[in-house]
Short mmCIF file of C-alpha atoms in Angstrom, two decimals:
data_model
loop_
_atom_site.label_atom_id
_atom_site.label_comp_id
_atom_site.label_asym_id
_atom_site.label_seq_id
_atom_site.Cartn_x
_atom_site.Cartn_y
_atom_site.Cartn_z
CA MET A 1 -0.06 0.04 0.10
CA ALA A 2 1.39 3.21 -0.71
CA THR A 3 1.99 5.73 1.68
CA ARG A 4 -0.26 8.16 2.75
CA LEU A 5 1.15 11.90 1.55
CA GLY A 6 -0.06 15.10 3.39
CA LEU A 7 0.86 18.58 2.67
CA GLY A 8 0.96 21.80 5.04
CA LEU A 9 -1.16 24.55 4.32
CA PRO A 10 -0.15 28.13 3.68
CA GLN A 11 -0.04 29.92 7.39
CA ASN A 12 2.93 32.03 7.36
CA ARG A 13 3.49 36.00 6.63
CA GLN A 14 4.05 35.18 2.71
CA TYR A 15 0.55 34.06 2.08
CA ASP A 16 -2.92 35.77 2.07
CA LEU A 17 -4.92 33.61 4.30
CA GLY A 18 -8.22 33.94 2.33
CA ARG A 19 -7.18 33.55 -1.31
CA ASP A 20 -3.99 31.11 -0.90
CA VAL A 21 -5.64 28.78 1.87
CA PRO A 22 -8.38 27.82 -0.38
CA ASP A 23 -6.23 27.51 -3.36
CA VAL A 24 -3.69 25.79 -2.31
CA ALA A 25 -6.10 23.35 -0.62
CA ARG A 26 -7.91 22.80 -3.95
CA ALA A 27 -4.67 22.35 -5.92
CA ALA A 28 -3.58 19.62 -3.22
CA GLU A 29 -6.44 17.71 -3.65
CA GLU A 30 -6.22 17.74 -7.44
CA ILE A 31 -2.46 16.72 -7.30
CA GLY A 32 -3.83 13.77 -5.15
CA TYR A 33 -2.78 14.40 -1.51
CA ASP A 34 -4.42 12.41 0.99
CA SER A 35 -4.61 15.12 3.57
CA LEU A 36 -4.05 18.87 4.88
CA TRP A 37 -2.31 19.87 7.98
CA VAL A 38 -2.11 23.13 10.06
CA TYR A 39 0.11 23.91 13.15
CA GLU A 40 0.22 25.87 15.91
CA ARG A 41 2.35 28.72 17.33
CA ALA A 42 -0.11 31.21 19.04
CA LEU A 43 2.88 34.24 19.58
CA PHE A 44 6.53 35.33 19.03
CA PRO A 45 7.95 36.70 22.07
CA GLU A 46 10.54 39.45 21.01
CA PRO A 47 12.77 39.33 22.54
CA ALA A 48 12.50 35.87 23.53
CA THR A 49 12.38 34.70 27.10
CA GLN A 50 13.37 31.40 26.22
CA GLY A 51 15.08 29.38 23.17
CA LEU A 52 13.46 27.38 20.81
CA TYR A 53 11.79 24.07 22.62
CA GLY A 54 12.86 25.58 25.80
CA ILE A 55 16.67 24.87 25.12
CA GLU A 56 18.65 27.92 25.70
CA GLY A 57 20.36 29.97 23.10
CA LEU A 58 18.34 28.33 20.26
CA PRO A 59 16.86 30.67 18.14
CA TRP A 60 12.85 30.60 16.84
CA PRO A 61 13.00 30.21 13.40
CA ASP A 62 11.30 33.70 11.49
CA ALA A 63 8.57 31.68 10.20
CA TYR A 64 7.03 31.76 13.96
CA ARG A 65 6.70 35.35 13.65
CA HIS A 66 3.44 35.00 11.67
CA VAL A 67 0.85 31.79 11.73
CA ALA A 68 -2.27 32.08 11.24
CA GLU A 69 -4.63 30.59 13.54
CA PRO A 70 -4.65 26.70 12.81
CA LEU A 71 -8.63 26.00 13.00
CA VAL A 72 -9.61 29.23 10.99
CA THR A 73 -6.92 27.88 8.29
CA LEU A 74 -8.59 24.55 8.39
CA THR A 75 -11.96 25.43 7.97
CA LEU A 76 -11.11 27.83 5.06
CA ALA A 77 -9.58 24.62 3.56
CA ALA A 78 -12.67 22.15 4.47
CA ALA A 79 -14.82 24.88 2.37
CA ALA A 80 -12.53 24.40 -0.62
CA THR A 81 -12.32 20.49 -0.73
CA GLU A 82 -14.44 17.58 -0.76
CA ARG A 83 -11.86 14.50 -0.05
CA VAL A 84 -8.98 15.35 1.79
CA ASP A 85 -8.27 14.51 5.42
CA LEU A 86 -7.86 17.78 7.50
CA GLY A 87 -5.47 17.55 10.50
CA THR A 88 -3.75 19.45 13.16
CA SER A 89 -0.22 18.51 13.49
CA VAL A 90 -0.13 20.01 16.28
CA LEU A 91 -2.71 21.75 18.50
CA VAL A 92 -1.05 22.72 21.93
CA ALA A 93 -4.55 21.92 23.68
CA PRO A 94 -4.05 23.41 26.78
CA LEU A 95 -4.02 27.03 25.26
CA HIS A 96 -7.97 26.29 24.15
CA VAL A 97 -10.53 25.81 26.60
CA PRO A 98 -11.69 22.01 26.32
CA PHE A 99 -15.39 22.41 25.88
CA GLN A 100 -15.11 24.98 23.37
CA LEU A 101 -12.27 23.06 21.25
CA ALA A 102 -14.12 20.22 21.30
CA ARG A 103 -17.23 22.03 19.80
CA SER A 104 -15.19 23.57 17.23
CA LEU A 105 -13.71 19.97 15.98
CA ALA A 106 -16.94 18.67 16.36
CA SER A 107 -18.56 21.31 14.14
CA LEU A 108 -15.68 21.27 11.58
CA ASP A 109 -15.90 17.45 11.02
CA ALA A 110 -19.41 17.84 10.70
CA ALA A 111 -19.23 20.53 8.39
CA SER A 112 -16.72 18.50 6.16
CA GLY A 113 -18.29 15.25 5.97
CA GLY A 114 -16.00 13.64 8.58
CA ARG A 115 -12.32 14.66 7.41
CA VAL A 116 -11.06 16.06 10.75
CA ILE A 117 -7.89 14.60 12.65
CA ALA A 118 -7.50 15.92 16.07
CA GLY A 119 -3.38 16.20 16.64
CA PHE A 120 -2.96 17.61 20.24
CA GLY A 121 0.48 18.48 22.09
CA THR A 122 1.22 20.02 25.13
CA GLY A 123 3.83 22.89 23.90
CA TRP A 124 6.67 24.20 25.51
CA SER A 125 6.14 28.07 25.38
CA THR A 126 6.29 30.06 28.59
CA ASP A 127 5.46 33.23 26.61
CA GLU A 128 2.04 31.36 24.87
CA TYR A 129 0.94 30.05 28.49
CA ALA A 130 1.34 33.22 30.06
CA ALA A 131 -0.76 34.97 27.00
CA ALA A 132 -3.55 31.86 26.43
CA GLY A 133 -3.16 28.67 28.87
CA VAL A 134 -5.98 27.37 30.59
CA ARG A 135 -3.61 26.45 33.54
CA PRO A 136 0.13 27.05 34.10
CA ILE A 137 2.36 25.24 32.04
CA GLU A 138 3.55 23.03 34.74
CA GLU A 139 -0.18 21.58 34.49
CA ARG A 140 -0.02 21.03 30.73
CA GLY A 141 -0.60 17.30 31.07
CA ARG A 142 -3.10 17.25 33.37
CA VAL A 143 -5.08 19.66 31.15
CA LEU A 144 -4.61 17.89 27.98
CA ASP A 145 -5.49 14.76 29.55
CA GLU A 146 -8.90 16.73 30.49
CA VAL A 147 -8.75 18.12 26.82
CA ILE A 148 -9.25 14.46 25.71
CA ASP A 149 -11.77 13.49 27.91
CA VAL A 150 -13.80 16.28 27.47
CA CYS A 151 -14.05 16.14 23.45
CA ARG A 152 -15.01 12.17 24.03
CA ALA A 153 -17.63 13.21 26.24
CA VAL A 154 -18.88 16.19 23.93
CA TRP A 155 -18.32 13.64 20.67
CA GLY A 156 -20.41 11.17 22.00
CA PRO A 157 -24.15 10.80 22.63
CA ASP A 158 -25.80 12.98 24.95
CA PRO A 159 -26.83 14.07 27.58
CA VAL A 160 -22.87 14.84 28.06
CA ARG A 161 -21.49 14.97 31.85
CA HIS A 162 -18.20 15.91 32.59
CA HIS A 163 -16.91 16.83 35.72
CA GLY A 164 -12.69 17.90 35.80
CA PRO A 165 -10.46 20.71 37.18
CA VAL A 166 -11.34 22.89 34.42
CA THR A 167 -14.63 21.93 32.85
CA ARG A 168 -17.92 21.13 34.41
CA ILE A 169 -20.72 19.91 32.43
CA ASP A 170 -23.79 18.16 34.79
CA SER A 171 -26.05 17.00 31.93
CA ALA A 172 -26.51 19.04 28.69
CA LEU A 173 -27.35 18.25 25.03
CA VAL A 174 -24.08 19.01 22.71
CA GLY A 175 -24.55 19.22 18.97
CA PRO A 176 -23.84 19.23 16.43
CA LYS A 177 -21.67 16.05 16.53
CA PRO A 178 -18.90 14.80 14.51
CA ALA A 179 -19.78 12.62 11.31
CA ARG A 180 -18.15 9.98 12.64
CA PRO A 181 -15.36 9.26 15.48
CA ILE A 182 -12.56 11.89 15.22
CA PRO A 183 -9.53 10.39 15.57
CA VAL A 184 -7.15 11.78 18.51
CA LEU A 185 -3.41 11.47 17.34
CA LEU A 186 -0.76 12.97 19.98
CA ALA A 187 3.03 13.95 19.78
CA ALA A 188 4.22 12.16 22.36
CA GLY A 189 8.13 11.62 23.27
CA SER A 190 8.49 11.05 27.13
CA ARG A 191 7.18 8.17 28.67
CA LYS A 192 4.67 10.08 30.73
CA ALA A 193 3.27 11.01 27.18
CA ARG A 194 3.33 7.61 25.70
CA GLU A 195 1.71 6.18 28.40
CA ARG A 196 -1.26 8.68 27.50
CA LEU A 197 -1.24 7.73 23.94
CA VAL A 198 -1.53 4.39 24.25
CA GLU A 199 -4.26 4.56 27.05
CA HIS A 200 -6.19 7.22 25.38
CA ALA A 201 -5.33 8.09 21.97
CA ASP A 202 -5.53 6.58 18.54
CA GLY A 203 -2.37 7.60 16.44
CA TRP A 204 1.01 9.38 16.99
CA LEU A 205 2.66 12.58 15.56
CA PRO A 206 6.57 12.52 15.64
CA THR A 207 8.53 15.21 14.06
CA SER A 208 11.57 14.17 11.78
CA MET A 209 14.21 15.04 13.95
CA GLY A 210 16.23 12.30 12.18
CA ILE A 211 15.58 8.71 12.06
CA ASP A 212 17.30 7.12 15.14
CA GLN A 213 15.17 9.38 17.13
CA VAL A 214 11.88 8.90 15.69
CA ALA A 215 12.88 5.31 15.41
CA ALA A 216 13.87 4.80 19.14
CA GLN A 217 10.86 6.65 20.15
CA TRP A 218 8.53 4.25 17.70
CA HIS A 219 9.94 1.11 18.89
CA ALA A 220 9.56 2.46 23.00
CA LEU A 221 5.90 3.23 22.24
CA GLN A 222 5.51 -0.16 20.70
CA ASP A 223 6.80 -1.97 23.26
CA LEU A 224 4.62 -0.21 25.53
CA ALA A 225 1.53 -0.86 23.72
CA ALA A 226 2.18 -4.84 23.86
CA GLU A 227 3.15 -4.16 27.70
CA ARG A 228 -0.03 -3.03 28.14
CA GLY A 229 -1.98 -5.07 25.86
CA ARG A 230 -3.49 -2.39 23.45
CA GLN A 231 -5.13 -4.04 20.70
CA GLN A 232 -6.01 -1.19 18.61
CA PRO A 233 -3.23 -0.18 16.17
CA ILE A 234 -1.19 2.89 16.50
CA ARG A 235 -1.93 5.10 13.56
CA THR A 236 1.48 7.11 12.49
CA VAL A 237 1.56 10.75 10.97
CA LEU A 238 5.28 12.33 10.26
CA ARG A 239 5.68 15.51 10.30
CA ALA A 240 8.67 16.82 7.61
CA ASN A 241 9.67 20.39 8.15
CA ALA A 242 11.08 20.78 4.68
CA ARG A 243 13.37 23.75 3.37
CA TYR A 244 13.02 23.48 -0.55
CA ALA A 245 16.25 24.95 -2.65
CA ALA A 246 15.93 24.75 -6.31
CA LYS A 247 19.71 23.53 -6.43
CA ALA A 248 20.59 19.82 -5.10
CA GLN A 249 22.88 20.81 -1.87
CA GLU A 250 26.24 19.09 -1.85
CA GLY A 251 28.01 16.97 0.90
CA ALA A 252 27.92 15.03 3.73
CA GLY A 253 26.48 17.90 5.80
CA ARG A 254 23.38 18.62 4.29
CA ALA A 255 20.45 18.85 6.67
CA HIS A 256 17.78 16.27 6.67
CA PHE A 257 14.95 17.21 4.50
CA HIS A 258 16.91 20.65 3.48
CA GLY A 259 17.31 20.93 -0.72
CA SER A 260 16.26 19.63 -3.98
CA VAL A 261 12.78 17.88 -4.20
CA ASP A 262 14.50 15.02 -5.26
CA GLN A 263 16.47 15.23 -2.09
CA ILE A 264 13.52 15.49 0.14
CA VAL A 265 11.72 12.55 -1.47
CA GLU A 266 14.99 10.61 -0.77
CA ASP A 267 14.71 11.96 2.94
CA LEU A 268 11.54 10.33 3.05
CA PHE A 269 12.40 6.52 2.50
CA PRO A 270 14.06 5.68 6.07
CA TYR A 271 10.89 7.11 7.47
CA VAL A 272 8.57 4.68 5.27
CA GLU A 273 10.78 1.92 6.03
CA LEU A 274 10.62 2.22 9.56
CA GLY A 275 6.81 1.99 8.96
CA MET A 276 5.25 5.21 9.10
CA GLN A 277 2.13 4.97 7.77
CA GLU A 278 1.46 8.90 6.35
CA ILE A 279 4.05 11.57 5.80
CA LEU A 280 2.88 15.45 6.07
CA VAL A 281 5.34 17.63 4.30
CA ASP A 282 5.27 21.43 5.24
CA LEU A 283 6.91 23.34 2.47
CA GLN A 284 5.79 26.46 3.26
CA SER A 285 8.35 28.34 5.17
CA THR A 286 11.26 28.63 2.46
CA LEU A 287 8.73 29.52 -0.21
CA ARG A 288 8.11 32.79 -1.74
CA ASP A 289 4.17 32.60 -2.27
CA ALA A 290 1.44 30.11 -2.81
CA GLY A 291 2.37 29.42 -6.81
CA GLU A 292 5.72 28.71 -5.38
CA LEU A 293 4.09 26.17 -3.17
CA LYS A 294 1.44 24.30 -5.39
CA ASP A 295 4.52 23.85 -8.05
CA VAL A 296 6.64 22.36 -5.78
CA ALA A 297 4.17 20.31 -4.17
CA ALA A 298 2.96 19.18 -7.49
CA GLU A 299 6.58 18.16 -8.32
CA LEU A 300 7.05 16.38 -4.68
CA TYR A 301 4.04 14.42 -5.26
CA GLU A 302 5.12 13.33 -8.51
CA LYS A 303 8.47 12.25 -7.63
CA ALA A 304 7.32 10.58 -4.68
CA ARG A 305 5.06 8.39 -6.16
CA ALA A 306 7.17 7.60 -9.29
CA ALA A 307 9.95 6.63 -6.68
CA GLY A 308 7.15 4.06 -4.85
CA LEU A 309 6.31 5.99 -1.87
#
């Protein structure tokens, strides 16, 4: 079976949100992509109070200076397409009120005919939590647990009931309901996060930070699933943050997923061999405009399929 291929939607500064998102979404569906994806960055602190991922001295990418709101972006794509799945990789769930997030995702799924994939993570930015966090960043794991519980309750049959530290629903009718059960995927790197995934989620959203690291996390996740007796398969969607360059990048020091389309496709193969079922390629950060994004996305899809992906 061919690997499913997804494309990141244009959310950065160089794109026109209202015009380019529907345009790229329609083009991606026509090209043959299986899914469209958004990510979340709520703000860009200046000066930065912490490094990228909380690592001291690691600068934030310039692309993070301007990131369109993910669910608004995904709604624009939903209205312009009919077939492709619509996913978040990832929403920083504790930046959202659980009940409102559950309702928004249910409405989007109902409107799109059952195409939403809810990808959640806990995030790492203290500035984002100061601005928008439901609870302090130290409680982000507990809030993510409650987001999942509230989503399952709201998406399930009425009457909806939930009593938690953030959300209380005594007994209520809540609609619309999703067109089908929305899959919940998690970005899980730590042991605690893997336990949450195995017990409460449908799949995993790794980021391509190197095949060895992804392989180690994937094997640890599979071992934990076997240890806990999980019977349901774990769906996998790898995020590949690509930096396109028209000319090939020579030398052993070439960065992963940086270079020509041929090089990006070549870099996908180890992850397919590892067993990743779907790969989301986000090309938007280094491209000039929507026209170039569509052209490169079309070339990448054609070459990936020709190479047997």
